[in-house]
């Protein structure tokens, strides 16, 4: 009955979805040994359709199948684990934003328009970045000149992209590490230099340095102000004992 409810619930009815998911996750851990294949398939459907919430419960349930001898259950558990690790698709983020902002009385119309435009721009930037990354991981299909063009575009995207879109540093590290040993000399040299730039930025970030200097400067200033206060108190006491002159 719980599985049927999760399967048939109207996705547009947020309260019904919430109730169905709560009932599902409350009973999930009871089905580690009995009827678990059906529950694993239902879990995969829940993750793909709705959310990656209740993550501790999901992970606790899936780890039970690490030592299972039932290969069918292991395969279904692996599918669920893979789905949990996938990032939320930009299209889904945009759909949620637009749905929330389009609700009556949510925001001023001018603000709604500005937020929608910014969301669309962010989505475009994310999709462009995704295409670049995919293209770079297929460089073996391209000539050296074409490969260098794509790599330079990706590096430009990483170093000077929009502040509202996270840079693809993780993918760049993996890609450049693989391509350092490329038989194409120009590609190998470019990736080596790019790796040095990333590591230098990660390990010698000026933000932490400036924060440290600012903190040190503030401590010094507080120390000097403390000395001034002590000096003023001492002057008052001496004036009382010896007179102003």
Short mmCIF file of C-alpha atoms in Angstrom, two decimals:
data_model
loop_
_atom_site.label_atom_id
_atom_site.label_comp_id
_atom_site.label_asym_id
_atom_site.label_seq_id
_atom_site.Cartn_x
_atom_site.Cartn_y
_atom_site.Cartn_z
CA UNK A 1 0.00 0.00 0.00
CA UNK A 2 2.86 2.43 0.84
CA UNK A 3 4.65 1.65 -2.43
CA UNK A 4 1.47 2.13 -4.43
CA UNK A 5 0.85 5.44 -2.70
CA UNK A 6 4.36 6.68 -3.56
CA UNK A 7 3.98 5.49 -7.15
CA UNK A 8 0.56 7.02 -7.74
CA UNK A 9 0.85 10.28 -5.77
CA UNK A 10 0.19 13.50 -7.68
CA UNK A 11 3.57 15.23 -7.96
CA UNK A 12 1.89 18.65 -8.12
CA UNK A 13 0.28 18.13 -4.69
CA UNK A 14 3.12 19.00 -2.30
CA UNK A 15 1.26 17.92 0.84
CA UNK A 16 0.35 14.53 -0.61
CA UNK A 17 3.94 14.02 -1.77
CA UNK A 18 5.28 14.94 1.67
CA UNK A 19 2.94 12.49 3.42
CA UNK A 20 3.74 9.68 0.97
CA UNK A 21 7.51 10.18 1.29
CA UNK A 22 7.39 10.37 5.08
CA UNK A 23 5.50 7.07 5.24
CA UNK A 24 7.92 5.53 2.74
CA UNK A 25 11.10 6.50 4.62
CA UNK A 26 9.64 5.60 8.01
CA UNK A 27 9.16 2.02 6.80
CA UNK A 28 12.17 1.70 4.48
CA UNK A 29 14.60 0.25 7.04
CA UNK A 30 12.12 -2.53 7.90
CA UNK A 31 12.62 -4.07 4.45
CA UNK A 32 16.30 -4.96 4.44
CA UNK A 33 15.70 -8.69 4.23
CA UNK A 34 12.13 -9.15 2.99
CA UNK A 35 10.70 -7.83 -0.27
CA UNK A 36 13.78 -5.56 -0.52
CA UNK A 37 14.04 -5.72 -4.32
CA UNK A 38 10.67 -4.02 -4.72
CA UNK A 39 11.59 -1.41 -2.11
CA UNK A 40 14.93 -0.74 -3.81
CA UNK A 41 13.21 -0.12 -7.14
CA UNK A 42 10.72 2.16 -5.40
CA UNK A 43 13.61 4.00 -3.70
CA UNK A 44 15.28 4.61 -7.06
CA UNK A 45 12.01 6.03 -8.37
CA UNK A 46 11.69 8.31 -5.32
CA UNK A 47 15.26 9.62 -5.70
CA UNK A 48 14.85 10.29 -9.42
CA UNK A 49 11.39 11.84 -9.17
CA UNK A 50 11.46 13.83 -5.98
CA UNK A 51 14.57 14.35 -3.93
CA UNK A 52 17.77 13.28 -2.28
CA UNK A 53 16.48 14.16 1.18
CA UNK A 54 16.44 11.62 4.01
CA UNK A 55 20.02 10.93 2.91
CA UNK A 56 21.13 9.29 6.21
CA UNK A 57 18.21 6.84 5.96
CA UNK A 58 18.98 6.10 2.31
CA UNK A 59 22.69 5.53 2.99
CA UNK A 60 21.99 3.36 6.02
CA UNK A 61 19.60 1.24 3.94
CA UNK A 62 21.97 0.88 0.99
CA UNK A 63 25.03 -0.07 3.05
CA UNK A 64 23.16 -3.17 4.19
CA UNK A 65 23.51 -4.59 0.65
CA UNK A 66 27.32 -4.25 0.47
CA UNK A 67 27.71 -7.81 1.74
CA UNK A 68 24.59 -9.24 0.13
CA UNK A 69 24.82 -12.43 -1.92
CA UNK A 70 21.74 -11.51 -3.92
CA UNK A 71 23.15 -9.93 -7.08
CA UNK A 72 19.78 -8.53 -8.13
CA UNK A 73 19.55 -6.55 -4.89
CA UNK A 74 23.17 -5.43 -5.19
CA UNK A 75 22.53 -4.08 -8.69
CA UNK A 76 19.42 -2.18 -7.58
CA UNK A 77 21.28 -0.78 -4.55
CA UNK A 78 24.12 0.36 -6.82
CA UNK A 79 21.63 2.17 -9.05
CA UNK A 80 20.23 3.97 -6.00
CA UNK A 81 23.70 4.90 -4.74
CA UNK A 82 24.58 6.32 -8.17
CA UNK A 83 21.35 8.33 -8.31
CA UNK A 84 21.93 9.81 -4.83
CA UNK A 85 25.37 11.09 -5.88
CA UNK A 86 24.11 12.87 -9.00
CA UNK A 87 23.90 16.67 -8.76
CA UNK A 88 20.52 18.34 -9.11
CA UNK A 89 19.88 19.16 -12.75
CA UNK A 90 19.83 22.91 -13.57
CA UNK A 91 16.50 22.48 -15.36
CA UNK A 92 14.93 21.21 -12.12
CA UNK A 93 16.35 24.15 -10.14
CA UNK A 94 14.96 26.58 -12.72
CA UNK A 95 11.55 24.88 -12.71
CA UNK A 96 11.33 25.12 -8.91
CA UNK A 97 12.39 28.80 -8.95
CA UNK A 98 9.85 29.71 -11.61
CA UNK A 99 7.08 27.77 -9.89
CA UNK A 100 7.79 29.46 -6.55
CA UNK A 101 8.01 32.94 -8.03
CA UNK A 102 4.92 32.50 -10.19
CA UNK A 103 2.75 31.83 -7.16
CA UNK A 104 0.24 34.67 -6.46
CA UNK A 105 1.59 37.35 -4.14
CA UNK A 106 5.06 35.87 -3.87
CA UNK A 107 7.06 38.88 -5.14
CA UNK A 108 6.68 42.19 -6.88
CA UNK A 109 6.31 41.62 -10.65
CA UNK A 110 9.50 43.57 -11.45
CA UNK A 111 11.48 41.45 -8.98
CA UNK A 112 10.00 38.25 -10.38
CA UNK A 113 11.03 39.24 -13.91
CA UNK A 114 14.59 40.09 -12.82
CA UNK A 115 14.97 36.81 -10.91
CA UNK A 116 13.61 34.78 -13.84
CA UNK A 117 16.05 36.45 -16.25
CA UNK A 118 18.96 35.80 -13.88
CA UNK A 119 17.89 32.18 -13.43
CA UNK A 120 17.78 31.68 -17.19
CA UNK A 121 21.23 33.25 -17.59
CA UNK A 122 22.61 31.01 -14.86
CA UNK A 123 21.04 27.99 -16.52
CA UNK A 124 22.58 28.96 -19.88
CA UNK A 125 26.00 29.34 -18.23
CA UNK A 126 25.72 25.97 -16.51
CA UNK A 127 24.69 24.23 -19.72
CA UNK A 128 27.51 25.90 -21.67
CA UNK A 129 29.98 24.83 -18.97
CA UNK A 130 28.65 21.27 -19.06
CA UNK A 131 29.07 21.12 -22.86
CA UNK A 132 32.64 22.41 -22.57
CA UNK A 133 33.55 19.80 -19.96
CA UNK A 134 32.03 17.00 -22.06
CA UNK A 135 33.90 18.23 -25.14
CA UNK A 136 37.20 18.33 -23.24
CA UNK A 137 36.79 14.74 -22.06
CA UNK A 138 36.52 13.69 -25.71
CA UNK A 139 39.69 15.45 -26.92
CA UNK A 140 41.07 12.23 -28.39
CA UNK A 141 38.57 12.74 -31.23
CA UNK A 142 40.07 16.14 -32.15
CA UNK A 143 43.25 17.40 -33.77
CA UNK A 144 45.79 19.28 -31.67
CA UNK A 145 44.66 22.76 -32.76
CA UNK A 146 41.00 22.01 -32.03
CA UNK A 147 41.92 20.44 -28.67
CA UNK A 148 43.85 23.56 -27.66
CA UNK A 149 40.90 25.81 -28.56
CA UNK A 150 38.54 23.79 -26.38
CA UNK A 151 41.01 23.63 -23.48
CA UNK A 152 41.58 27.40 -23.58
CA UNK A 153 37.81 27.95 -23.56
CA UNK A 154 37.42 25.70 -20.51
CA UNK A 155 40.28 27.42 -18.67
CA UNK A 156 38.76 30.82 -19.44
CA UNK A 157 35.43 29.54 -18.11
CA UNK A 158 37.16 28.40 -14.92
CA UNK A 159 39.16 31.58 -14.28
CA UNK A 160 36.82 34.33 -15.47
CA UNK A 161 33.31 32.93 -15.50
CA UNK A 162 30.21 34.37 -13.85
CA UNK A 163 30.35 34.74 -10.08
CA UNK A 164 26.92 33.11 -9.89
CA UNK A 165 28.14 29.88 -11.53
CA UNK A 166 30.64 27.71 -9.64
CA UNK A 167 33.83 27.10 -11.66
CA UNK A 168 34.43 23.55 -12.96
CA UNK A 169 37.66 23.23 -10.94
CA UNK A 170 37.05 19.61 -9.92
CA UNK A 171 36.59 18.49 -13.54
CA UNK A 172 39.59 20.57 -14.63
CA UNK A 173 41.85 18.91 -12.07
CA UNK A 174 40.82 15.45 -13.26
CA UNK A 175 41.06 16.39 -16.94
CA UNK A 176 44.40 18.19 -16.74
CA UNK A 177 45.92 15.39 -14.64
CA UNK A 178 45.01 12.90 -17.36
CA UNK A 179 46.19 15.09 -20.24
CA UNK A 180 49.59 15.95 -18.73
CA UNK A 181 50.83 12.72 -20.32
CA UNK A 182 49.21 13.48 -23.68
CA UNK A 183 51.34 12.63 -26.75
CA UNK A 184 50.39 16.07 -28.11
CA UNK A 185 53.18 18.27 -26.75
CA UNK A 186 51.19 21.52 -26.80
CA UNK A 187 48.28 19.94 -24.93
CA UNK A 188 50.59 18.40 -22.35
CA UNK A 189 52.37 21.73 -21.74
CA UNK A 190 49.09 23.65 -21.42
CA UNK A 191 47.63 21.16 -18.91
CA UNK A 192 50.82 21.16 -16.85
CA UNK A 193 50.73 24.95 -16.55
CA UNK A 194 47.00 24.97 -15.79
CA UNK A 195 47.49 22.40 -13.01
CA UNK A 196 50.20 24.58 -11.47
CA UNK A 197 47.86 27.58 -11.57
CA UNK A 198 45.03 25.68 -9.88
CA UNK A 199 47.25 24.25 -7.16
CA UNK A 200 48.86 27.63 -6.55
CA UNK A 201 45.41 29.19 -6.19
CA UNK A 202 44.16 26.45 -3.87
CA UNK A 203 47.20 26.36 -1.59
CA UNK A 204 48.19 30.05 -1.63
CA UNK A 205 44.82 31.74 -1.58
CA UNK A 206 45.22 35.48 -0.90
CA UNK A 207 41.91 35.51 0.97
CA UNK A 208 43.33 33.58 3.92
CA UNK A 209 46.48 35.75 3.88
CA UNK A 210 44.58 39.03 3.94
CA UNK A 211 42.32 37.67 6.68
CA UNK A 212 45.38 36.76 8.71
CA UNK A 213 46.92 40.20 8.22
CA UNK A 214 43.65 41.90 9.08
CA UNK A 215 43.33 39.84 12.25
CA UNK A 216 46.93 40.65 13.24
CA UNK A 217 46.39 44.35 12.57
CA UNK A 218 43.22 44.34 14.70
CA UNK A 219 45.06 42.65 17.59
CA UNK A 220 47.83 45.25 17.43
CA UNK A 221 45.29 48.06 17.42
CA UNK A 222 43.45 46.60 20.43
CA UNK A 223 46.76 46.26 22.27
CA UNK A 224 47.66 49.92 21.68
CA UNK A 225 44.24 51.08 22.80
CA UNK A 226 44.63 49.03 25.96
CA UNK A 227 47.93 50.73 26.70
CA UNK A 228 46.35 54.15 26.21
CA UNK A 229 43.56 53.34 28.68
CA UNK A 230 46.08 52.15 31.30
CA UNK A 231 48.18 55.28 30.75
CA UNK A 232 45.16 57.54 31.24
CA UNK A 233 44.20 55.77 34.49
CA UNK A 234 47.77 56.09 35.80
CA UNK A 235 47.80 59.82 34.94
CA UNK A 236 44.58 60.40 36.90
CA UNK A 237 45.95 58.59 39.97
CA UNK A 238 49.24 60.53 39.86
CA UNK A 239 47.39 63.84 39.56
CA UNK A 240 45.40 63.01 42.68
CA UNK A 241 48.55 62.16 44.63
CA UNK A 242 50.94 64.88 43.41
CA UNK A 243 48.66 67.55 42.07
CA UNK A 244 48.23 68.71 38.50
CA UNK A 245 51.47 70.70 38.50
#
